[in-house]
Coordinates of C-alpha atoms and ligand atoms in Angstrom, one line a residue:
M268 CA -17.9 2.4 25.3
A269 CA -18.2 5.5 27.1
E270 CA -17.7 8.9 25.7
L271 CA -13.8 9.2 25.4
W272 CA -12.5 13.3 25.9
F273 CA -9.2 15.0 25.7
S274 CA -8.7 18.5 27.3
P275 CA -6.0 20.6 26.2
S276 CA -4.0 22.5 28.5
Q277 CA -0.5 22.7 27.1
L278 CA 1.0 23.8 23.6
H279 CA 4.7 23.4 22.4
F280 CA 5.4 23.6 18.9
S281 CA 9.1 22.4 17.2
T282 CA 10.7 23.1 13.7
V283 CA 13.1 20.9 12.2
H284 CA 15.1 22.8 9.6
V285 CA 15.4 20.7 6.2
R286 CA 17.4 22.2 3.6
G287 CA 17.3 25.7 1.7
K288 CA 13.7 27.5 2.9
T289 CA 12.1 24.6 4.1
N290 CA 11.5 24.0 7.5
W291 CA 9.4 21.4 8.9
V292 CA 6.6 22.7 11.6
S293 CA 4.6 20.8 13.4
F294 CA 3.3 21.2 17.3
E295 CA 2.0 19.1 20.6
L296 CA -1.2 19.6 22.3
G297 CA -1.3 17.9 25.9
D298 CA -3.3 17.8 28.6
S299 CA -2.7 17.4 32.0
E300 CA -2.4 13.8 32.5
G301 CA 0.3 13.5 29.9
T302 CA -1.7 12.4 26.8
F303 CA -0.1 14.4 23.8
G304 CA -1.6 14.7 20.2
S305 CA 0.6 16.1 17.3
G306 CA 0.0 17.7 13.9
E307 CA 1.9 19.3 11.5
I308 CA 1.6 22.8 10.0
T309 CA 4.4 23.3 7.6
A310 CA 2.8 25.5 4.9
T311 CA 5.4 26.4 2.5
Q312 CA 2.7 28.8 0.4
L313 CA 1.6 30.9 3.2
A314 CA 3.4 34.1 3.6
S315 CA 1.9 34.5 7.3
D316 CA 3.5 32.3 10.2
V317 CA 0.8 29.8 11.4
A318 CA 2.0 28.7 14.7
P319 CA 0.3 32.1 16.6
V320 CA -3.3 31.1 14.6
V321 CA -3.0 27.5 16.2
A322 CA -1.8 29.4 19.5
R323 CA -5.3 31.5 19.5
L324 CA -7.3 28.7 18.4
A325 CA -6.4 26.2 20.9
N326 CA -6.5 29.1 24.0
K327 CA -10.3 28.3 23.1
L328 CA -10.1 24.6 23.7
R329 CA -8.2 24.9 27.0
G330 CA -10.4 23.2 29.6
E331 CA -13.1 22.0 27.3
K332 CA -13.9 18.5 27.1
L333 CA -13.0 17.6 23.2
S334 CA -14.8 14.0 22.5
S335 CA -14.3 14.6 18.7
D336 CA -11.8 16.9 16.3
D337 CA -14.9 18.4 14.9
D338 CA -14.8 20.3 18.5
V339 CA -12.1 22.5 17.2
L340 CA -14.5 24.3 14.9
K341 CA -17.1 24.2 17.5
F342 CA -15.5 25.4 20.6
N343 CA -14.1 28.4 18.1
R344 CA -17.2 28.8 16.6
L345 CA -15.9 28.4 12.7
Q346 CA -18.0 26.8 10.0
P347 CA -16.3 25.1 7.4
A348 CA -17.4 27.9 4.9
D349 CA -15.1 29.5 6.6
L350 CA -12.1 27.5 6.3
E351 CA -12.7 27.2 2.6
K352 CA -11.3 30.6 1.3
D353 CA -8.4 31.2 3.7
V354 CA -5.6 28.7 3.9
L355 CA -3.8 30.0 7.2
L356 CA -6.8 29.3 9.3
A357 CA -7.7 26.1 7.4
T358 CA -3.7 24.9 8.4
A359 CA -4.2 25.9 12.0
V360 CA -7.3 24.3 12.3
S361 CA -6.3 21.1 10.1
G362 CA -2.9 20.7 12.3
L363 CA -5.4 20.8 15.5
R364 CA -7.6 18.7 14.2
C365 CA -5.3 16.1 13.5
A366 CA -3.7 16.6 16.7
V367 CA -7.2 16.2 18.8
A368 CA -7.9 13.0 17.0
D369 CA -4.4 11.6 17.6
A370 CA -5.0 12.5 21.7
L371 CA -8.8 10.8 21.3
A372 CA -7.2 7.7 19.4
K373 CA -4.6 7.2 22.2
R374 CA -7.4 7.5 25.0
A375 CA -9.7 5.0 22.6
Q376 CA -6.4 2.7 23.0
L377 CA -6.6 2.4 19.0
P378 CA -4.2 3.4 16.0
L379 CA -5.8 6.4 14.2
H380 CA -6.6 4.7 11.5
R381 CA -8.6 2.1 13.3
Y382 CA -10.3 4.6 15.4
I383 CA -11.3 6.5 12.5
R384 CA -13.0 3.9 11.3
Q385 CA -14.6 3.1 14.6
Q386 CA -16.0 6.4 14.9
H387 CA -17.9 6.4 11.6
G388 CA -19.1 3.0 11.8
H389 CA -16.8 1.2 9.4
A390 CA -16.5 -2.5 10.1
G391 CA -13.2 -4.4 8.7
D392 CA -9.7 -4.2 9.3
P393 CA -7.7 -1.2 7.7
A394 CA -4.3 -2.2 5.7
N395 CA -1.2 -1.6 8.1
K396 CA 0.9 -0.2 5.0
V397 CA 0.2 2.0 2.2
R398 CA 1.4 2.4 -1.4
L399 CA 3.1 5.6 -2.0
Y400 CA 4.8 7.2 -4.9
A401 CA 7.8 9.2 -5.0
N402 CA 7.8 12.8 -5.4
I403 CA 11.1 13.8 -7.0
N404 CA 10.5 17.3 -6.8
R405 CA 11.8 18.2 -3.8
S406 CA 15.4 16.7 -3.8
M407 CA 16.1 19.4 -6.8
L408 CA 15.3 22.8 -4.9
P409 CA 17.9 24.6 -3.3
N410 CA 19.6 23.4 -0.2
D411 CA 21.6 25.5 2.3
R412 CA 24.4 25.9 -0.5
G413 CA 22.3 27.5 -2.7
P414 CA 20.5 25.8 -6.3
V415 CA 20.8 22.9 -7.5
D416 CA 21.4 21.1 -10.3
R417 CA 17.4 20.7 -12.5
S418 CA 18.6 19.2 -15.6
P419 CA 16.4 16.8 -17.3
E420 CA 19.6 14.1 -16.7
T421 CA 19.5 15.1 -13.2
F422 CA 15.6 14.6 -13.5
G423 CA 16.1 11.2 -15.2
K424 CA 18.7 10.2 -12.1
M425 CA 16.2 10.8 -9.5
A426 CA 13.4 8.9 -11.2
E427 CA 15.8 5.9 -11.7
R428 CA 16.7 5.9 -7.7
A429 CA 13.4 6.1 -7.1
M430 CA 12.2 2.9 -9.4
K431 CA 15.3 1.1 -7.7
A432 CA 14.3 1.6 -4.2
G433 CA 10.6 0.1 -5.6
F434 CA 8.4 2.9 -6.2
I435 CA 6.2 2.0 -9.3
T436 CA 5.0 5.8 -9.4
A437 CA 6.9 8.9 -9.5
K438 CA 6.0 12.5 -10.0
C439 CA 7.8 15.5 -11.2
A440 CA 6.9 19.4 -11.3
P441 CA 9.6 20.2 -14.4
F442 CA 7.7 23.8 -15.1
D443 CA 8.9 26.0 -12.4
E444 CA 10.5 28.5 -14.6
C445 CA 7.5 28.9 -16.8
R446 CA 5.2 32.1 -16.2
G447 CA 2.1 33.9 -17.1
P448 CA 0.8 35.3 -18.9
H449 CA 1.5 33.2 -22.4
N450 CA 0.9 35.4 -25.3
K451 CA 2.0 32.7 -27.9
V452 CA -1.2 30.2 -29.3
G453 CA -0.4 27.0 -28.1
L454 CA 2.7 25.6 -25.9
P455 CA 4.7 28.6 -24.7
N456 CA 8.7 28.3 -25.2
C457 CA 9.1 28.1 -21.6
A458 CA 7.6 24.6 -21.6
S459 CA 10.5 23.0 -23.5
L460 CA 12.8 22.3 -21.1
G461 CA 10.0 21.0 -18.5
L462 CA 9.3 18.8 -21.6
E463 CA 13.0 17.5 -22.0
R464 CA 12.8 16.8 -18.0
V465 CA 9.4 14.6 -18.2
R466 CA 11.0 12.9 -21.1
A467 CA 14.0 12.0 -19.4
A468 CA 11.9 10.9 -16.0
K469 CA 9.7 8.7 -18.1
D470 CA 12.6 6.7 -19.8
A471 CA 13.9 5.9 -16.2
V472 CA 10.4 4.9 -14.9
G473 CA 9.9 3.2 -18.0
P474 CA 7.0 1.9 -20.1
D475 CA 5.3 -0.6 -17.0
R476 CA 5.5 2.0 -14.8
T477 CA 4.0 5.4 -14.1
L478 CA 5.2 9.2 -14.3
Y479 CA 2.5 11.8 -12.7
V480 CA 3.2 15.5 -14.1
D481 CA 2.8 18.3 -11.7
C482 CA 2.3 21.9 -13.4
H483 CA 1.9 23.9 -10.2
S484 CA -0.8 26.0 -11.9
R485 CA 1.9 27.9 -14.6
F486 CA -0.4 27.6 -17.7
D487 CA -3.5 29.3 -18.4
L488 CA -6.5 27.5 -20.8
N489 CA -4.8 27.8 -24.4
S490 CA -1.3 26.4 -23.1
G491 CA -3.3 24.0 -21.3
F492 CA -4.7 22.2 -23.8
A493 CA -1.4 22.6 -25.5
L494 CA 0.4 21.3 -23.1
G495 CA -2.1 18.1 -21.9
E496 CA -1.2 17.0 -25.8
E497 CA 2.5 17.2 -25.3
L498 CA 2.3 15.4 -21.7
K499 CA 0.2 12.4 -23.4
V500 CA 2.5 12.0 -26.3
A501 CA 5.7 12.1 -23.5
G502 CA 3.8 9.3 -21.7
A503 CA 2.6 11.2 -18.5
G504 CA 0.3 9.1 -16.5
W505 CA -1.5 12.0 -14.9
Y506 CA -1.4 15.9 -15.8
E507 CA -1.8 17.6 -12.7
E508 CA -3.1 21.6 -12.5
P509 CA -1.9 23.2 -15.4
V510 CA -4.2 25.8 -13.1
D511 CA -5.1 25.9 -9.8
P512 CA -8.5 24.1 -9.7
I513 CA -10.3 25.7 -6.9
D514 CA -9.5 29.5 -7.8
D515 CA -9.9 29.1 -11.3
M516 CA -12.7 26.1 -11.4
E517 CA -14.2 27.0 -15.0
V518 CA -10.5 27.2 -16.9
M519 CA -9.8 23.8 -15.5
R520 CA -13.0 22.6 -16.3
Q521 CA -12.6 23.5 -20.1
I522 CA -8.8 21.7 -20.0
H523 CA -10.2 19.1 -18.3
A524 CA -13.0 18.3 -20.8
R525 CA -10.3 18.2 -24.0
S526 CA -7.4 16.7 -21.8
P527 CA -5.8 13.2 -23.3
L528 CA -4.8 12.4 -19.8
P529 CA -6.8 12.2 -16.1
N530 CA -6.3 15.7 -14.3
A531 CA -5.2 15.7 -10.7
G532 CA -5.4 18.5 -8.4
A533 CA -6.8 20.9 -5.2
E534 CA -3.9 20.7 -2.7
M535 CA -5.3 23.1 -1.0
G536 CA -9.1 22.9 -0.3
Y537 CA -10.8 22.5 2.8
G538 CA -13.5 20.1 3.7
V539 CA -15.3 17.6 1.6
A540 CA -17.7 19.8 0.1
I541 CA -15.3 21.5 -2.1
F542 CA -14.1 17.7 -3.4
E543 CA -17.3 16.8 -3.9
R544 CA -17.7 19.8 -5.9
L545 CA -14.6 19.4 -8.1
M546 CA -16.0 15.8 -8.9
Q547 CA -19.6 16.6 -9.6
E548 CA -18.6 19.4 -11.9
D549 CA -16.5 17.4 -14.1
V550 CA -13.1 19.7 -12.9
L551 CA -10.8 16.9 -12.2
D552 CA -10.7 12.9 -12.3
I553 CA -8.7 13.2 -9.5
V554 CA -8.8 15.2 -5.8
M555 CA -5.3 15.5 -3.7
P556 CA -6.8 16.4 -0.3
D557 CA -3.5 17.5 1.7
V558 CA -4.1 16.3 5.5
K559 CA -2.8 19.7 6.5
F560 CA -5.0 21.8 4.6
C561 CA -8.1 19.6 4.1
G562 CA -9.3 19.2 7.9
G563 CA -6.9 16.6 9.0
P564 CA -7.1 12.9 8.7
V565 CA -10.6 12.3 9.7
E566 CA -11.9 15.1 7.0
A567 CA -9.6 13.5 4.5
Y568 CA -10.7 9.9 5.6
R569 CA -14.4 11.4 4.9
I570 CA -13.7 12.8 1.6
G571 CA -12.6 9.2 0.5
M572 CA -15.3 7.6 1.6
E573 CA -17.4 10.1 0.0
L574 CA -15.7 9.7 -3.4
E575 CA -13.9 6.8 -3.8
P576 CA -17.3 4.3 -3.7
N577 CA -18.9 6.0 -6.9
H578 CA -15.3 7.0 -8.5
P579 CA -12.7 4.5 -7.9
G580 CA -9.3 5.8 -8.1
S581 CA -10.4 9.4 -7.5
V582 CA -8.8 10.1 -4.6
S583 CA -4.8 10.5 -4.0
M584 CA -3.6 12.3 -1.1
H585 CA -1.3 14.9 -1.4
C586 CA 1.9 14.9 0.8
P587 CA 5.0 16.7 -0.1
S588 CA 5.6 17.6 3.8
G589 CA 7.6 16.4 6.5
P590 CA 7.0 12.5 8.1
L591 CA 4.4 13.7 10.9
S592 CA 1.9 14.9 8.1
L593 CA 3.1 11.4 5.7
L594 CA 2.2 9.5 9.2
A595 CA -1.3 11.2 9.2
S596 CA -1.8 10.4 5.4
A597 CA -0.7 7.0 6.0
H598 CA -3.4 6.5 8.5
A599 CA -6.4 8.5 6.5
T600 CA -5.3 6.7 3.4
A601 CA -5.6 3.3 5.1
A602 CA -9.1 4.1 6.8
F603 CA -10.6 5.0 3.4
G604 CA -8.9 2.0 1.8
N605 CA -7.1 3.5 -1.3
V606 CA -6.9 2.7 -4.8
L607 CA -4.1 5.4 -5.9
P608 CA -0.7 5.5 -3.8
L609 CA -0.5 8.6 -1.5
E610 CA 2.5 11.4 -2.2
H611 CA 5.7 11.2 -0.5
A612 CA 8.8 13.6 -1.2
V613 CA 11.7 11.3 -2.0
Y614 CA 15.5 12.6 -1.4
E615 CA 15.0 15.8 0.1
V616 CA 17.4 14.9 2.8
E617 CA 19.1 11.5 4.3
W618 CA 18.0 11.7 7.7
R619 CA 14.6 12.4 6.9
H620 CA 13.3 9.1 8.6
E621 CA 15.4 9.9 11.5
V622 CA 13.3 12.8 12.6
M623 CA 10.5 10.1 14.3
E624 CA 10.1 8.5 17.1
P625 CA 10.0 5.0 16.0
F626 CA 11.6 6.0 12.6
E627 CA 9.8 6.3 9.7
Q628 CA 9.7 3.2 7.8
I629 CA 9.4 3.2 4.1
K630 CA 10.5 0.3 1.9
N631 CA 9.8 -0.7 -1.7
G632 CA 7.7 2.0 -2.3
E633 CA 5.3 1.0 0.9
F634 CA 4.8 3.0 3.7
F635 CA 4.4 0.9 7.1
I636 CA 2.2 2.1 9.6
P637 CA 4.2 1.6 12.9
D638 CA 2.2 -0.1 16.2
G639 CA 0.9 2.1 19.0
F640 CA -2.3 4.1 19.6
G641 CA -2.6 7.3 17.8
L642 CA -0.6 8.2 15.4
G643 CA 1.7 5.7 16.8
G644 CA 4.4 8.2 16.2
R645 CA 5.4 11.4 17.2
V646 CA 8.4 14.1 16.0
D647 CA 11.5 13.2 17.8
P648 CA 12.5 15.9 20.5
V649 CA 16.1 14.6 20.1
A650 CA 15.7 15.6 16.3
V651 CA 14.3 18.7 17.0
E652 CA 17.2 19.4 19.2
L653 CA 19.8 18.6 16.8
R654 CA 18.3 20.1 13.6
G655 CA 15.8 23.0 14.9
R656 CA 13.9 24.2 17.9
R657 CA 11.1 24.2 20.2
W658 CA 9.2 27.0 21.4
D659 CA 5.7 27.7 23.1
E660 CA 3.7 30.7 21.9
Ligands
MG1317 MG1 0.2 19.8 -6.7

């Protein structure tokens, strides 16, 4: 096959207001022939805006012949190490790498998951659907009218709704009132309400289905030991990020050494090297690359291909954001052939599926990858018109 390339000359951003402080931000990178690639850059954890950084990096790509998403780094003279410690830059690069991969797959007239496999000499057909788990957390964040109920009963109701919709795994993040430092030996008092929420959600999920628990890095060494034991008793299926496994790697390694549950985390990591290290150094059992931070769908595929053959069930993509990043994550997950489910933030807004063209399709806890080349979908300009805005940098 002749070498394919994509030479971007246009860049358009758009945002869709979701609820409360949440907006889904994405962009399209296009060439003069009308080929566009998309990337999502929603980053709720960043104070600075990602869009100007995307625009600055994209300027270096204008007029160049890009034949791989790695060219985003090449033409900006960036090394993976430059991105490991800079989440803002990593988010911008990941979005651009996603958009370039989307455009190149369109040029190759292949769906993205097939294009990624072809580029890596990976034989066989990827699946066209991906098993999801239902993260109920964002359905209980403040909406446009203010905070919403976060009682254990509501955690139970949301978990029940997910089970009725056909999911076999749910996740909650019940400890958001907890703040370190924790001076008490053992379990801090602030964790009691969170544990009640876990028990209510687990009651709804039932003994035969799974509940993951995300601790949003709100604990420390001693409270982390104690919490693991409590979560085991409460029937949790994994124990995610009592501390940040990248920033506090040694503390996480010690908690992991005594953890009665599998430990998951590292949602902010960039590049295959950091995820390999976390596994080799026994920091985690499960790594959670996020397509928006880890380098995009091609890098996520490489992480899956590097880790899954030696540690089956060690990669579960993190995806609490909009439908464009879920689509890109589904392509990557299908391409490497996942064992664990992919994250999906459920019940944040009822109209979520309408943001995409074609509509996002999720049935019985499974994501259906749309037909079509590249990602096979894009953020619908009509949805942007209705619920957000479009702009150029
Ligand atoms: Mg998390």
